PDB file of C-alpha atoms and ligand atoms in Angstrom:
ATOM      1  CA  UNK D   1      26.854 -17.987-189.089  1.00 87.00           C
ATOM      2  CA  UNK D   2      25.871 -18.432-192.739  1.00 97.00           C
ATOM      3  CA  UNK D   3      23.211 -21.092-193.045  1.00 98.00           C
ATOM      4  CA  UNK D   4      23.222 -23.621-195.877  1.00 98.00           C
ATOM      5  CA  UNK D   5      19.797 -24.141-197.434  1.00 99.00           C
ATOM      6  CA  UNK D   6      18.623 -26.569-200.117  1.00 99.00           C
ATOM      7  CA  UNK D   7      15.287 -25.966-201.839  1.00 99.00           C
ATOM      8  CA  UNK D   8      14.129 -28.632-204.280  1.00 98.00           C
ATOM      9  CA  UNK D   9      11.855 -27.192-206.944  1.00 98.00           C
ATOM     10  CA  UNK D  10      13.436 -23.812-206.222  1.00 98.00           C
ATOM     11  CA  UNK D  11      13.400 -22.661-209.831  1.00 98.00           C
ATOM     12  CA  UNK D  12       9.722 -21.652-209.881  1.00 98.00           C
ATOM     13  CA  UNK D  13       6.712 -20.763-207.760  1.00 98.00           C
ATOM     14  CA  UNK D  14       6.692 -21.552-204.056  1.00 98.00           C
ATOM     15  CA  UNK D  15      10.170 -23.079-203.958  1.00 98.00           C
ATOM     16  CA  UNK D  16      11.652 -20.060-205.645  1.00 98.00           C
ATOM     17  CA  UNK D  17      10.001 -17.721-203.123  1.00 98.00           C
ATOM     18  CA  UNK D  18      11.382 -19.858-200.279  1.00 99.00           C
ATOM     19  CA  UNK D  19      14.859 -19.672-201.806  1.00 99.00           C
ATOM     20  CA  UNK D  20      14.518 -15.912-202.195  1.00 98.00           C
ATOM     21  CA  UNK D  21      13.539 -15.515-198.532  1.00 98.00           C
ATOM     22  CA  UNK D  22      16.576 -17.409-197.265  1.00 98.00           C
ATOM     23  CA  UNK D  23      18.889 -15.655-199.749  1.00 98.00           C
ATOM     24  CA  UNK D  24      17.638 -12.307-198.433  1.00 98.00           C
ATOM     25  CA  UNK D  25      18.687 -13.502-194.974  1.00 98.00           C
ATOM     26  CA  UNK D  26      22.219 -14.078-196.216  1.00 98.00           C
ATOM     27  CA  UNK D  27      22.006 -17.858-196.434  1.00 98.00           C
ATOM     28  CA  UNK D  28      23.986 -19.920-198.894  1.00 98.00           C
ATOM     29  CA  UNK D  29      21.141 -21.300-201.020  1.00 98.00           C
ATOM     30  CA  UNK D  30      21.084 -24.219-203.455  1.00 99.00           C
ATOM     31  CA  UNK D  31      18.049 -24.667-205.706  1.00 99.00           C
ATOM     32  CA  UNK D  32      17.057 -27.574-207.912  1.00 98.00           C
ATOM     33  CA  UNK D  33      14.648 -28.299-210.740  1.00 98.00           C
ATOM     34  CA  UNK D  34      14.505 -30.503-213.817  1.00 98.00           C
ATOM     35  CA  UNK D  35      14.635 -27.810-216.521  1.00 98.00           C
ATOM     36  CA  UNK D  36      18.179 -26.487-216.750  1.00 98.00           C
ATOM     37  CA  UNK D  37      17.234 -23.130-218.266  1.00 98.00           C
ATOM     38  CA  UNK D  38      14.858 -22.350-215.378  1.00 98.00           C
ATOM     39  CA  UNK D  39      17.373 -23.486-212.771  1.00 98.00           C
ATOM     40  CA  UNK D  40      20.153 -21.373-214.283  1.00 98.00           C
ATOM     41  CA  UNK D  41      17.999 -18.248-214.645  1.00 98.00           C
ATOM     42  CA  UNK D  42      16.572 -18.472-211.115  1.00 98.00           C
ATOM     43  CA  UNK D  43      19.959 -19.200-209.558  1.00 98.00           C
ATOM     44  CA  UNK D  44      21.437 -16.160-211.261  1.00 98.00           C
ATOM     45  CA  UNK D  45      18.619 -13.862-210.179  1.00 98.00           C
ATOM     46  CA  UNK D  46      18.662 -15.122-206.591  1.00 98.00           C
ATOM     47  CA  UNK D  47      22.418 -15.312-206.165  1.00 98.00           C
ATOM     48  CA  UNK D  48      21.959 -19.022-205.446  1.00 98.00           C
ATOM     49  CA  UNK D  49      23.660 -22.163-206.726  1.00 98.00           C
ATOM     50  CA  UNK D  50      21.558 -24.079-209.234  1.00 98.00           C
ATOM     51  CA  UNK D  51      21.689 -27.843-209.648  1.00 98.00           C
ATOM     52  CA  UNK D  52      19.642 -29.687-212.254  1.00 98.00           C
ATOM     53  CA  UNK D  53      18.189 -32.649-210.387  1.00 98.00           C
ATOM     54  CA  UNK D  54      15.024 -34.679-210.829  1.00 98.00           C
ATOM     55  CA  UNK D  55      14.004 -35.428-207.257  1.00 98.00           C
ATOM     56  CA  UNK D  56      12.408 -38.712-208.363  1.00 98.00           C
ATOM     57  CA  UNK D  57      15.720 -40.027-209.744  1.00 98.00           C
ATOM     58  CA  UNK D  58      17.727 -41.800-206.997  1.00 98.00           C
ATOM     59  CA  UNK D  59      21.093 -41.456-208.802  1.00 98.00           C
ATOM     60  CA  UNK D  60      20.550 -37.742-209.422  1.00 98.00           C
ATOM     61  CA  UNK D  61      19.588 -37.243-205.774  1.00 99.00           C
ATOM     62  CA  UNK D  62      22.686 -39.148-204.635  1.00 98.00           C
ATOM     63  CA  UNK D  63      24.842 -36.867-206.808  1.00 98.00           C
ATOM     64  CA  UNK D  64      23.100 -33.816-205.345  1.00 98.00           C
ATOM     65  CA  UNK D  65      23.582 -35.037-201.763  1.00 98.00           C
ATOM     66  CA  UNK D  66      27.289 -35.703-202.362  1.00 98.00           C
ATOM     67  CA  UNK D  67      27.755 -31.929-202.616  1.00 98.00           C
ATOM     68  CA  UNK D  68      26.779 -31.335-198.971  1.00 98.00           C
ATOM     69  CA  UNK D  69      28.952 -31.931-195.895  1.00 98.00           C
ATOM     70  CA  UNK D  70      26.394 -30.140-193.746  1.00 98.00           C
ATOM     71  CA  UNK D  71      22.960 -28.652-194.272  1.00 98.00           C
ATOM     72  CA  UNK D  72      20.900 -26.370-192.025  1.00 98.00           C
ATOM     73  CA  UNK D  73      17.611 -26.220-193.899  1.00 99.00           C
ATOM     74  CA  UNK D  74      16.131 -28.727-196.349  1.00 99.00           C
ATOM     75  CA  UNK D  75      12.960 -27.666-198.133  1.00 99.00           C
ATOM     76  CA  UNK D  76      11.216 -30.218-200.333  1.00 99.00           C
ATOM     77  CA  UNK D  77       9.110 -27.994-202.565  1.00 98.00           C
ATOM     78  CA  UNK D  78       9.394 -30.067-205.771  1.00 98.00           C
ATOM     79  CA  UNK D  79       6.044 -31.497-206.740  1.00 98.00           C
ATOM     80  CA  UNK D  80       2.774 -30.766-208.444  1.00 97.00           C
ATOM     81  CA  UNK D  81      -0.031 -32.487-210.293  1.00 94.00           C
ATOM     82  CA  UNK D  82       1.354 -35.711-211.754  1.00 93.00           C
ATOM     83  CA  UNK D  83       1.325 -36.119-215.514  1.00 90.00           C
ATOM     84  CA  UNK D  84       1.489 -39.750-216.603  1.00 92.00           C
ATOM     85  CA  UNK D  85       2.854 -40.318-220.102  1.00 90.00           C
ATOM     86  CA  UNK D  86      -0.151 -40.870-222.414  1.00 90.00           C
ATOM     87  CA  UNK D  87      -0.262 -44.484-223.612  1.00 94.00           C
ATOM     88  CA  UNK D  88      -3.037 -45.234-226.124  1.00 95.00           C
ATOM     89  CA  UNK D  89      -2.426 -48.985-225.667  1.00 97.00           C
ATOM     90  CA  UNK D  90      -2.930 -48.855-221.881  1.00 97.00           C
ATOM     91  CA  UNK D  91      -5.931 -50.538-220.304  1.00 97.00           C
ATOM     92  CA  UNK D  92      -8.122 -48.549-217.927  1.00 96.00           C
ATOM     93  CA  UNK D  93      -6.372 -49.961-214.870  1.00 97.00           C
ATOM     94  CA  UNK D  94      -2.943 -49.425-216.391  1.00 97.00           C
ATOM     95  CA  UNK D  95      -3.873 -45.771-216.895  1.00 96.00           C
ATOM     96  CA  UNK D  96      -5.047 -45.500-213.288  1.00 96.00           C
ATOM     97  CA  UNK D  97      -1.796 -47.052-212.087  1.00 97.00           C
ATOM     98  CA  UNK D  98       0.300 -44.682-214.209  1.00 97.00           C
ATOM     99  CA  UNK D  99      -1.519 -41.639-212.829  1.00 96.00           C
ATOM    100  CA  UNK D 100      -1.143 -42.784-209.209  1.00 97.00           C
ATOM    101  CA  UNK D 101       2.525 -43.573-209.735  1.00 98.00           C
ATOM    102  CA  UNK D 102       3.122 -40.133-211.272  1.00 97.00           C
ATOM    103  CA  UNK D 103       1.588 -38.430-208.234  1.00 97.00           C
ATOM    104  CA  UNK D 104       3.294 -40.681-205.698  1.00 98.00           C
ATOM    105  CA  UNK D 105       6.666 -40.292-207.432  1.00 98.00           C
ATOM    106  CA  UNK D 106       6.445 -36.527-207.824  1.00 98.00           C
ATOM    107  CA  UNK D 107       5.011 -35.596-204.436  1.00 98.00           C
ATOM    108  CA  UNK D 108       5.944 -38.357-201.981  1.00 98.00           C
ATOM    109  CA  UNK D 109       8.961 -40.304-203.205  1.00 98.00           C
ATOM    110  CA  UNK D 110      10.716 -37.137-204.392  1.00 98.00           C
ATOM    111  CA  UNK D 111      10.781 -35.887-200.790  1.00 98.00           C
ATOM    112  CA  UNK D 112      11.530 -39.351-199.385  1.00 98.00           C
ATOM    113  CA  UNK D 113      14.591 -39.715-201.637  1.00 98.00           C
ATOM    114  CA  UNK D 114      15.947 -36.214-201.053  1.00 98.00           C
ATOM    115  CA  UNK D 115      15.369 -36.274-197.307  1.00 98.00           C
ATOM    116  CA  UNK D 116      16.777 -39.770-196.891  1.00 98.00           C
ATOM    117  CA  UNK D 117      19.890 -38.820-198.859  1.00 98.00           C
ATOM    118  CA  UNK D 118      20.512 -35.687-196.790  1.00 98.00           C
ATOM    119  CA  UNK D 119      19.158 -36.321-193.294  1.00 98.00           C
ATOM    120  CA  UNK D 120      22.529 -37.472-191.941  1.00 98.00           C
ATOM    121  CA  UNK D 121      24.098 -34.083-192.721  1.00 98.00           C
ATOM    122  CA  UNK D 122      21.270 -31.991-191.255  1.00 98.00           C
ATOM    123  CA  UNK D 123      22.973 -30.021-188.501  1.00 98.00           C
ATOM    124  CA  UNK D 124      21.680 -29.718-184.928  1.00 98.00           C
ATOM    125  CA  UNK D 125      19.338 -26.721-184.867  1.00 97.00           C
ATOM    126  CA  UNK D 126      18.418 -27.477-188.461  1.00 98.00           C
ATOM    127  CA  UNK D 127      15.092 -28.273-190.025  1.00 98.00           C
ATOM    128  CA  UNK D 128      13.450 -30.268-192.787  1.00 98.00           C
ATOM    129  CA  UNK D 129      10.276 -28.900-194.345  1.00 99.00           C
ATOM    130  CA  UNK D 130       8.107 -30.469-197.026  1.00 98.00           C
ATOM    131  CA  UNK D 131       5.434 -28.638-198.984  1.00 98.00           C
ATOM    132  CA  UNK D 132       2.167 -30.539-198.649  1.00 98.00           C
ATOM    133  CA  UNK D 133      -1.268 -29.491-199.899  1.00 98.00           C
ATOM    134  CA  UNK D 134      -4.796 -28.741-198.827  1.00 98.00           C
ATOM    135  CA  UNK D 135      -5.559 -31.568-201.263  1.00 97.00           C
ATOM    136  CA  UNK D 136      -4.409 -33.992-198.559  1.00 98.00           C
ATOM    137  CA  UNK D 137      -7.456 -32.994-196.513  1.00 97.00           C
ATOM    138  CA  UNK D 138     -10.152 -33.092-199.181  1.00 92.00           C
ATOM    139  CA  UNK D 139     -10.886 -33.709-202.874  1.00 83.00           C
ATOM    140  CA  UNK D 140      -7.273 -34.584-203.526  1.00 86.00           C
ATOM    141  CA  UNK D 141      -7.433 -37.825-205.522  1.00 95.00           C
ATOM    142  CA  UNK D 142      -4.064 -39.483-206.104  1.00 97.00           C
ATOM    143  CA  UNK D 143      -2.321 -36.112-205.668  1.00 97.00           C
ATOM    144  CA  UNK D 144      -3.959 -35.568-202.279  1.00 98.00           C
ATOM    145  CA  UNK D 145      -3.226 -39.135-201.232  1.00 98.00           C
ATOM    146  CA  UNK D 146       0.452 -38.581-202.037  1.00 98.00           C
ATOM    147  CA  UNK D 147       0.525 -35.373-199.985  1.00 98.00           C
ATOM    148  CA  UNK D 148      -1.300 -37.081-197.087  1.00 98.00           C
ATOM    149  CA  UNK D 149       1.301 -39.853-197.127  1.00 98.00           C
ATOM    150  CA  UNK D 150       4.032 -37.218-197.168  1.00 98.00           C
ATOM    151  CA  UNK D 151       2.654 -35.690-193.965  1.00 98.00           C
ATOM    152  CA  UNK D 152       2.375 -39.126-192.352  1.00 98.00           C
ATOM    153  CA  UNK D 153       5.996 -39.880-193.211  1.00 98.00           C
ATOM    154  CA  UNK D 154       7.187 -36.500-191.954  1.00 98.00           C
ATOM    155  CA  UNK D 155       5.624 -37.238-188.564  1.00 97.00           C
ATOM    156  CA  UNK D 156       7.840 -40.295-188.111  1.00 98.00           C
ATOM    157  CA  UNK D 157      10.802 -38.428-189.583  1.00 98.00           C
ATOM    158  CA  UNK D 158      10.295 -35.863-186.821  1.00 98.00           C
ATOM    159  CA  UNK D 159      10.598 -38.604-184.189  1.00 98.00           C
ATOM    160  CA  UNK D 160      13.817 -39.811-185.810  1.00 98.00           C
ATOM    161  CA  UNK D 161      15.471 -36.404-186.147  1.00 98.00           C
ATOM    162  CA  UNK D 162      14.168 -34.759-182.976  1.00 98.00           C
ATOM    163  CA  UNK D 163      16.762 -36.231-180.578  1.00 98.00           C
ATOM    164  CA  UNK D 164      19.474 -34.728-182.808  1.00 97.00           C
ATOM    165  CA  UNK D 165      17.912 -31.259-182.494  1.00 98.00           C
ATOM    166  CA  UNK D 166      16.470 -31.268-186.010  1.00 98.00           C
ATOM    167  CA  UNK D 167      12.795 -30.490-186.633  1.00 98.00           C
ATOM    168  CA  UNK D 168      10.615 -31.853-189.443  1.00 98.00           C
ATOM    169  CA  UNK D 169       7.316 -30.308-190.523  1.00 98.00           C
ATOM    170  CA  UNK D 170       4.963 -30.061-193.465  1.00 98.00           C
ATOM    171  CA  UNK D 171       3.676 -26.701-194.669  1.00 99.00           C
ATOM    172  CA  UNK D 172       0.369 -27.279-196.405  1.00 98.00           C
ATOM    173  CA  UNK D 173      -0.740 -24.526-198.797  1.00 98.00           C
ATOM    174  CA  UNK D 174      -4.231 -23.811-200.040  1.00 98.00           C
ATOM    175  CA  UNK D 175      -4.643 -22.148-203.416  1.00 97.00           C
ATOM    176  CA  UNK D 176      -1.484 -20.190-204.251  1.00 98.00           C
ATOM    177  CA  UNK D 177      -1.521 -17.807-207.208  1.00 97.00           C
ATOM    178  CA  UNK D 178       1.522 -16.880-209.322  1.00 94.00           C
ATOM    179  CA  UNK D 179       2.772 -20.448-209.712  1.00 96.00           C
ATOM    180  CA  UNK D 180       2.842 -22.863-212.673  1.00 94.00           C
ATOM    181  CA  UNK D 181       0.984 -25.471-210.608  1.00 95.00           C
ATOM    182  CA  UNK D 182      -2.222 -25.331-212.709  1.00 92.00           C
ATOM    183  CA  UNK D 183      -0.310 -25.162-216.012  1.00 89.00           C
ATOM    184  CA  UNK D 184      -2.628 -22.492-217.387  1.00 87.00           C
ATOM    185  CA  UNK D 185      -5.763 -24.531-216.691  1.00 89.00           C
ATOM    186  CA  UNK D 186      -7.118 -22.259-213.927  1.00 93.00           C
ATOM    187  CA  UNK D 187     -10.334 -20.501-215.011  1.00 95.00           C
ATOM    188  CA  UNK D 188     -11.567 -17.215-213.530  1.00 95.00           C
ATOM    189  CA  UNK D 189     -14.638 -18.994-212.154  1.00 96.00           C
ATOM    190  CA  UNK D 190     -12.538 -21.679-210.459  1.00 95.00           C
ATOM    191  CA  UNK D 191     -10.173 -19.110-209.000  1.00 97.00           C
ATOM    192  CA  UNK D 192     -13.069 -17.043-207.631  1.00 97.00           C
ATOM    193  CA  UNK D 193     -14.566 -20.183-206.066  1.00 97.00           C
ATOM    194  CA  UNK D 194     -11.267 -21.023-204.366  1.00 97.00           C
ATOM    195  CA  UNK D 195     -10.895 -17.469-203.075  1.00 98.00           C
ATOM    196  CA  UNK D 196     -14.506 -17.492-201.814  1.00 98.00           C
ATOM    197  CA  UNK D 197     -13.674 -20.545-199.650  1.00 97.00           C
ATOM    198  CA  UNK D 198     -11.076 -18.566-197.717  1.00 98.00           C
ATOM    199  CA  UNK D 199     -11.782 -16.389-194.678  1.00 98.00           C
ATOM    200  CA  UNK D 200      -9.295 -13.829-195.958  1.00 98.00           C
ATOM    201  CA  UNK D 201     -10.985 -13.548-199.372  1.00 98.00           C
ATOM    202  CA  UNK D 202      -7.771 -13.648-201.296  1.00 98.00           C
ATOM    203  CA  UNK D 203      -5.500 -16.123-203.012  1.00 98.00           C
ATOM    204  CA  UNK D 204      -2.372 -17.198-201.185  1.00 98.00           C
ATOM    205  CA  UNK D 205       0.982 -16.068-202.506  1.00 98.00           C
ATOM    206  CA  UNK D 206       4.310 -17.882-202.726  1.00 98.00           C
ATOM    207  CA  UNK D 207       5.558 -15.379-200.135  1.00 98.00           C
ATOM    208  CA  UNK D 208       2.882 -16.563-197.649  1.00 98.00           C
ATOM    209  CA  UNK D 209       4.462 -20.012-197.806  1.00 98.00           C
ATOM    210  CA  UNK D 210       8.036 -18.727-197.863  1.00 99.00           C
ATOM    211  CA  UNK D 211       7.518 -16.737-194.655  1.00 98.00           C
ATOM    212  CA  UNK D 212       6.029 -19.784-192.901  1.00 99.00           C
ATOM    213  CA  UNK D 213       8.949 -21.986-193.943  1.00 99.00           C
ATOM    214  CA  UNK D 214      11.372 -19.267-192.831  1.00 98.00           C
ATOM    215  CA  UNK D 215       9.664 -19.147-189.428  1.00 98.00           C
ATOM    216  CA  UNK D 216       9.932 -22.927-189.043  1.00 98.00           C
ATOM    217  CA  UNK D 217      13.674 -22.572-189.598  1.00 98.00           C
ATOM    218  CA  UNK D 218      13.964 -19.830-186.960  1.00 98.00           C
ATOM    219  CA  UNK D 219      14.967 -19.996-183.291  1.00 97.00           C
ATOM    220  CA  UNK D 220      11.356 -19.285-182.320  1.00 98.00           C
ATOM    221  CA  UNK D 221      10.161 -22.559-183.840  1.00 98.00           C
ATOM    222  CA  UNK D 222      12.539 -25.036-182.195  1.00 98.00           C
ATOM    223  CA  UNK D 223       9.744 -26.888-180.362  1.00 98.00           C
ATOM    224  CA  UNK D 224       7.483 -27.158-183.400  1.00 98.00           C
ATOM    225  CA  UNK D 225       8.034 -30.532-185.034  1.00 98.00           C
ATOM    226  CA  UNK D 226       6.005 -33.394-186.438  1.00 98.00           C
ATOM    227  CA  UNK D 227       3.296 -30.955-187.479  1.00 98.00           C
ATOM    228  CA  UNK D 228       1.363 -29.957-190.560  1.00 98.00           C
ATOM    229  CA  UNK D 229       0.992 -26.182-190.718  1.00 98.00           C
ATOM    230  CA  UNK D 230      -1.919 -25.132-192.884  1.00 98.00           C
ATOM    231  CA  UNK D 231      -1.484 -21.891-194.834  1.00 98.00           C
ATOM    232  CA  UNK D 232      -4.760 -21.462-196.674  1.00 98.00           C
ATOM    233  CA  UNK D 233      -6.558 -18.333-195.424  1.00 98.00           C
ATOM    234  CA  UNK D 234      -9.058 -20.526-193.557  1.00 98.00           C
ATOM    235  CA  UNK D 235     -10.212 -22.530-196.579  1.00 98.00           C
ATOM    236  CA  UNK D 236      -9.540 -25.621-194.463  1.00 98.00           C
ATOM    237  CA  UNK D 237      -9.618 -25.372-190.679  1.00 97.00           C
ATOM    238  CA  UNK D 238      -8.325 -28.015-188.282  1.00 96.00           C
ATOM    239  CA  UNK D 239     -11.385 -27.653-185.992  1.00 95.00           C
TER     240      UNK D 239
HETATM  241  N1  NAP E   1       0.290 -23.582-206.321  1.00 51.59           N
HETATM  242  C1  NAP E   1      -0.612 -24.098-205.487  1.00 51.59           C
HETATM  243  O1  NAP E   1      -1.781 -23.658-205.438  1.00 51.59           O
HETATM  244  C2  NAP E   1      -0.201 -25.224-204.557  1.00 51.59           C
HETATM  245  C3  NAP E   1      -1.118 -25.606-203.558  1.00 51.59           C
HETATM  246  C4  NAP E   1      -0.772 -26.630-202.682  1.00 51.59           C
HETATM  247  C5  NAP E   1       0.459 -27.242-202.789  1.00 51.59           C
HETATM  248  N2  NAP E   1       1.336 -26.877-203.765  1.00 51.59           N
HETATM  249  C6  NAP E   1       2.639 -27.559-203.800  1.00 51.59           C
HETATM  250  O2  NAP E   1       3.663 -26.587-203.790  1.00 51.59           O
HETATM  251  C7  NAP E   1       4.852 -27.149-204.348  1.00 51.59           C
HETATM  252  C8  NAP E   1       5.445 -26.171-205.338  1.00 51.59           C
HETATM  253  O3  NAP E   1       4.536 -26.042-206.429  1.00 51.59           O
HETATM  254  P1  NAP E   1       4.251 -24.632-207.141  1.00 51.59           P
HETATM  255  O4  NAP E   1       2.842 -24.301-206.937  1.00 51.59           O
HETATM  256  O5  NAP E   1       5.292 -23.667-206.759  1.00 51.59           O
HETATM  257  O6  NAP E   1       4.394 -25.087-208.681  1.00 51.59           O
HETATM  258  P2  NAP E   1       5.400 -24.603-209.823  1.00 51.59           P
HETATM  259  O7  NAP E   1       5.325 -23.121-210.004  1.00 51.59           O
HETATM  260  O8  NAP E   1       5.051 -25.489-210.963  1.00 51.59           O
HETATM  261  O9  NAP E   1       6.858 -24.976-209.275  1.00 51.59           O
HETATM  262  C9  NAP E   1       7.242 -26.318-209.115  1.00 51.59           C
HETATM  263  C10 NAP E   1       8.750 -26.371-209.024  1.00 51.59           C
HETATM  264  O10 NAP E   1       9.167 -27.690-208.735  1.00 51.59           O
HETATM  265  C11 NAP E   1      10.039 -28.161-209.771  1.00 51.59           C
HETATM  266  N3  NAP E   1       9.837 -29.613-209.865  1.00 51.59           N
HETATM  267  C12 NAP E   1       8.699 -30.283-210.124  1.00 51.59           C
HETATM  268  N4  NAP E   1       8.917 -31.608-210.110  1.00 51.59           N
HETATM  269  C13 NAP E   1      10.237 -31.771-209.830  1.00 51.59           C
HETATM  270  C14 NAP E   1      11.081 -32.903-209.684  1.00 51.59           C
HETATM  271  N5  NAP E   1      10.631 -34.147-209.861  1.00 51.59           N
HETATM  272  N6  NAP E   1      12.381 -32.696-209.380  1.00 51.59           N
HETATM  273  C15 NAP E   1      12.864 -31.455-209.213  1.00 51.59           C
HETATM  274  N7  NAP E   1      12.120 -30.349-209.348  1.00 51.59           N
HETATM  275  C16 NAP E   1      10.824 -30.508-209.663  1.00 51.59           C
HETATM  276  C17 NAP E   1       9.660 -27.348-210.998  1.00 51.59           C
HETATM  277  O11 NAP E   1      10.684 -27.239-211.968  1.00 51.59           O
HETATM  278  P3  NAP E   1      10.776 -28.331-213.178  1.00 51.59           P
HETATM  279  O12 NAP E   1       9.387 -28.562-213.663  1.00 51.59           O
HETATM  280  O13 NAP E   1      11.678 -27.694-214.183  1.00 51.59           O
HETATM  281  O14 NAP E   1      11.381 -29.554-212.556  1.00 51.59           O
HETATM  282  C18 NAP E   1       9.448 -25.983-210.322  1.00 51.59           C
HETATM  283  O15 NAP E   1      10.687 -25.393-210.008  1.00 51.59           O
HETATM  284  C19 NAP E   1       4.452 -28.493-204.958  1.00 51.59           C
HETATM  285  O16 NAP E   1       4.856 -29.524-204.088  1.00 51.59           O
HETATM  286  C20 NAP E   1       2.933 -28.402-205.022  1.00 51.59           C
HETATM  287  O17 NAP E   1       2.342 -29.675-204.958  1.00 51.59           O
HETATM  288  C21 NAP E   1       1.037 -25.878-204.648  1.00 51.59           C
END
């Protein structure tokens, strides 16, 4: 049976690799992103359907969800470091609030809106996955707080969906190279420091995350739910 898969933020980086993995398995894949040119180009290359959708916009998410009668795999990959609009007239606290809201909107509420809009059509045997971050465990600031809240919410989502045979998990990457996440701000020294923290002595790749998400959507993972799976080469260990 052909599975239907939706990957938010599937036009670049980790989300794109996830979409590619499911497309290679013969799934019918839908990807989203905000920039139409990236969505169109990625959809064409992957043989996927591209939909321009800002995951923080409730109306846009409702329009996206209206296109699905059923869904086997939902992957919330949209997110990244929040960028508040610069406002020279803002007070210090107003600036703090804008930055926190940007991170909460982009990394928590984006997944809350998309998942809430689509959870009723997730088919038995299906799965919802959200991309978290090692930043939820340490040094994360407002970005890490948003990702920590995402994992907390996914735990209760798991309890809600579990009786219907649908799993819900967070995949939490460490440093992943070959993404636009750092927007060109990654220095060689910083990258070497992040790699040195790992036990594997390498950067993660989008494919590392894609394969983990693909596993969570497989028959072998049907009793894994309500979890955060860390994919970071040992840079953060759970014990
Ligand atoms: N790279 C890392 O080291 C790393 C580590 C830990 C966690 N993560 C997480 O991994 C996820 C994917 O990031 P990435 O590293 O692959 O970054 P990326 O290369 O910048 O890709 C992000 C993707 O998400 C889309 N996107 C962002 N905000 C969106 C929104 N509001 N609505 C719809 N699409 C949106 C982007 O397209 P548009 O900008 O055109 O919308 C792009 O397709 C994020 O949740 C990020 O927090 C990344």
